[in-house]
């Protein structure tokens, strides 16, 4: 794999994991005011997993001297806002948000896994593990009420479109 593509992969994954932790922070800030303990616990567990992903991509950015996306502050604000607004709306909205983001990340990580060669086996294993974590989050979201009916279908499309756009931009900028 060429160095430029490897840098894009690490840059975008670094941005995405920071975005995910921001979504969960926004969600938890609202849930801690108005939420039920069960939902708070579910989101806290997911957030802890994302923090581990962030830690690994922070290390890779530093160790490989890769420039993070210039838009990281914007993605953090957007993620926080998305999480908070979802939590203000309803538990179902939280779960739709989680499902939508994780569905995009599933395909994104799978594409990366298929691109990484034997010279990047360690990174491939990490992304494979992180992808499984994201799939687990998506399954939990469906179990907890994610749906693609009515308003939630529109919400799902908007979040997926925004996530794909953020991925495409963060690879380059």
Short mmCIF file of C-alpha atoms in Angstrom, two decimals:
data_model
loop_
_atom_site.label_atom_id
_atom_site.label_comp_id
_atom_site.label_asym_id
_atom_site.label_seq_id
_atom_site.Cartn_x
_atom_site.Cartn_y
_atom_site.Cartn_z
CA UNK A 1 0.00 0.00 0.00
CA UNK A 2 1.32 3.42 -0.82
CA UNK A 3 2.16 5.80 2.02
CA UNK A 4 -0.40 8.39 0.96
CA UNK A 5 -3.31 5.93 1.13
CA UNK A 6 -2.14 4.58 4.50
CA UNK A 7 -2.07 8.14 5.85
CA UNK A 8 -5.61 8.73 4.54
CA UNK A 9 -6.85 5.60 6.29
CA UNK A 10 -5.34 6.53 9.64
CA UNK A 11 -6.40 10.20 9.31
CA UNK A 12 -10.03 9.42 8.53
CA UNK A 13 -10.32 6.71 11.18
CA UNK A 14 -8.78 9.05 13.76
CA UNK A 15 -11.38 11.69 12.83
CA UNK A 16 -14.22 9.18 12.84
CA UNK A 17 -13.43 7.80 16.26
CA UNK A 18 -13.18 11.31 17.68
CA UNK A 19 -16.54 12.05 16.07
CA UNK A 20 -18.03 8.92 17.64
CA UNK A 21 -16.81 9.85 21.12
CA UNK A 22 -18.29 13.31 20.60
CA UNK A 23 -21.66 11.84 19.62
CA UNK A 24 -21.70 9.73 22.77
CA UNK A 25 -20.60 12.67 24.93
CA UNK A 26 -23.46 14.79 23.62
CA UNK A 27 -25.87 11.92 24.14
CA UNK A 28 -24.69 11.26 27.68
CA UNK A 29 -24.75 14.93 28.67
CA UNK A 30 -28.47 15.02 27.84
CA UNK A 31 -29.25 11.55 29.19
CA UNK A 32 -27.60 12.43 32.50
CA UNK A 33 -30.19 15.20 32.83
CA UNK A 34 -33.29 13.40 31.55
CA UNK A 35 -32.48 9.78 30.72
CA UNK A 36 -33.18 6.44 32.24
CA UNK A 37 -30.38 4.50 33.91
CA UNK A 38 -30.58 1.57 31.49
CA UNK A 39 -30.06 3.75 28.41
CA UNK A 40 -27.29 5.68 30.13
CA UNK A 41 -25.53 2.39 30.91
CA UNK A 42 -25.84 1.17 27.31
CA UNK A 43 -24.44 4.40 25.89
CA UNK A 44 -21.65 4.54 28.49
CA UNK A 45 -20.54 1.04 27.50
CA UNK A 46 -20.46 2.01 23.82
CA UNK A 47 -18.61 5.24 24.63
CA UNK A 48 -15.93 3.35 26.55
CA UNK A 49 -15.27 1.18 23.50
CA UNK A 50 -14.93 4.24 21.29
CA UNK A 51 -12.46 5.80 23.73
CA UNK A 52 -10.19 2.77 23.25
CA UNK A 53 -10.41 3.25 19.48
CA UNK A 54 -9.52 6.94 19.85
CA UNK A 55 -6.53 6.07 22.01
CA UNK A 56 -5.20 3.70 19.34
CA UNK A 57 -5.67 6.14 16.47
CA UNK A 58 -4.12 8.96 18.54
CA UNK A 59 -1.09 6.71 18.95
CA UNK A 60 -0.93 5.89 15.23
CA UNK A 61 -1.24 9.56 14.23
CA UNK A 62 1.65 10.40 16.54
CA UNK A 63 3.87 7.38 15.84
CA UNK A 64 3.54 7.66 12.07
CA UNK A 65 3.70 11.48 12.03
CA UNK A 66 0.40 11.80 10.18
CA UNK A 67 -1.40 15.11 10.02
CA UNK A 68 -4.89 14.82 11.53
CA UNK A 69 -7.79 16.24 9.56
CA UNK A 70 -7.95 20.02 9.74
CA UNK A 71 -11.69 19.67 10.32
CA UNK A 72 -11.41 17.70 13.57
CA UNK A 73 -12.84 20.56 15.68
CA UNK A 74 -15.84 20.82 13.35
CA UNK A 75 -16.45 17.06 13.45
CA UNK A 76 -16.32 17.12 17.24
CA UNK A 77 -18.90 19.91 17.42
CA UNK A 78 -21.10 18.23 14.80
CA UNK A 79 -20.86 14.89 16.59
CA UNK A 80 -21.67 16.39 19.97
CA UNK A 81 -24.64 18.24 18.50
CA UNK A 82 -25.93 15.12 16.77
CA UNK A 83 -25.69 13.10 19.98
CA UNK A 84 -27.35 15.79 22.08
CA UNK A 85 -30.18 16.41 19.61
CA UNK A 86 -30.83 12.69 19.29
CA UNK A 87 -31.02 12.36 23.07
CA UNK A 88 -33.34 15.35 23.34
CA UNK A 89 -35.69 13.74 20.84
CA UNK A 90 -35.99 10.17 22.18
CA UNK A 91 -34.32 6.89 22.98
CA UNK A 92 -35.33 5.65 19.52
CA UNK A 93 -33.56 8.64 17.95
CA UNK A 94 -30.41 7.80 19.92
CA UNK A 95 -30.55 4.25 18.62
CA UNK A 96 -31.26 5.35 15.04
CA UNK A 97 -28.26 7.67 15.23
CA UNK A 98 -26.09 4.82 16.52
CA UNK A 99 -27.36 2.38 13.89
CA UNK A 100 -26.92 4.85 11.03
CA UNK A 101 -23.35 5.79 11.94
CA UNK A 102 -22.32 2.20 12.62
CA UNK A 103 -23.79 0.97 9.34
CA UNK A 104 -21.65 3.47 7.42
CA UNK A 105 -18.58 2.62 9.49
CA UNK A 106 -19.10 -1.10 8.94
CA UNK A 107 -18.78 -0.66 5.17
CA UNK A 108 -16.00 1.91 5.55
CA UNK A 109 -13.90 -0.37 7.76
CA UNK A 110 -14.58 -3.39 5.55
CA UNK A 111 -13.34 -1.43 2.51
CA UNK A 112 -10.17 -0.57 4.42
CA UNK A 113 -9.64 -4.15 5.57
CA UNK A 114 -9.85 -5.28 1.95
CA UNK A 115 -7.32 -2.63 0.88
CA UNK A 116 -4.72 -3.30 3.57
CA UNK A 117 -2.06 -5.77 2.52
CA UNK A 118 0.26 -8.07 4.45
CA UNK A 119 2.66 -5.19 5.13
CA UNK A 120 -0.04 -3.61 7.34
CA UNK A 121 -1.25 -6.73 9.12
CA UNK A 122 -1.19 -5.12 12.59
CA UNK A 123 -3.38 -2.22 11.44
CA UNK A 124 -5.67 -4.63 9.60
CA UNK A 125 -6.20 -6.65 12.80
CA UNK A 126 -7.00 -3.50 14.79
CA UNK A 127 -9.50 -2.25 12.21
CA UNK A 128 -11.06 -5.72 12.04
CA UNK A 129 -11.50 -5.68 15.84
CA UNK A 130 -12.86 -2.13 15.80
CA UNK A 131 -15.28 -3.06 13.01
CA UNK A 132 -16.63 -5.89 15.15
CA UNK A 133 -17.12 -3.46 18.04
CA UNK A 134 -19.09 -1.17 15.71
CA UNK A 135 -21.21 -4.09 14.47
CA UNK A 136 -21.96 -4.97 18.10
CA UNK A 137 -23.08 -1.37 18.70
CA UNK A 138 -25.33 -1.54 15.63
CA UNK A 139 -26.91 -4.78 16.90
CA UNK A 140 -27.52 -3.22 20.31
CA UNK A 141 -29.11 -0.19 18.66
CA UNK A 142 -31.59 -2.41 16.81
CA UNK A 143 -32.33 -4.37 19.99
CA UNK A 144 -32.98 -1.10 21.81
CA UNK A 145 -35.39 0.42 19.29
CA UNK A 146 -33.62 1.63 16.15
CA UNK A 147 -36.09 1.68 13.29
CA UNK A 148 -36.22 2.99 9.74
CA UNK A 149 -39.91 3.89 9.80
CA UNK A 150 -41.44 7.34 9.39
CA UNK A 151 -39.35 10.24 10.66
CA UNK A 152 -36.56 7.85 11.60
CA UNK A 153 -36.08 6.83 7.95
CA UNK A 154 -35.34 10.46 7.11
CA UNK A 155 -33.06 10.81 10.12
CA UNK A 156 -31.23 7.63 9.10
CA UNK A 157 -30.60 8.94 5.56
CA UNK A 158 -29.42 12.34 6.77
CA UNK A 159 -26.97 10.83 9.28
CA UNK A 160 -25.64 8.33 6.74
CA UNK A 161 -25.16 11.04 4.12
CA UNK A 162 -23.39 13.27 6.63
CA UNK A 163 -21.17 10.42 7.80
CA UNK A 164 -20.16 9.52 4.25
CA UNK A 165 -19.43 13.16 3.46
CA UNK A 166 -17.29 13.50 6.60
CA UNK A 167 -15.35 10.37 5.62
CA UNK A 168 -14.64 11.62 2.10
CA UNK A 169 -13.54 15.04 3.30
CA UNK A 170 -11.46 13.80 6.25
CA UNK A 171 -9.36 11.49 4.09
CA UNK A 172 -8.05 14.50 2.15
CA UNK A 173 -8.28 17.63 4.31
#
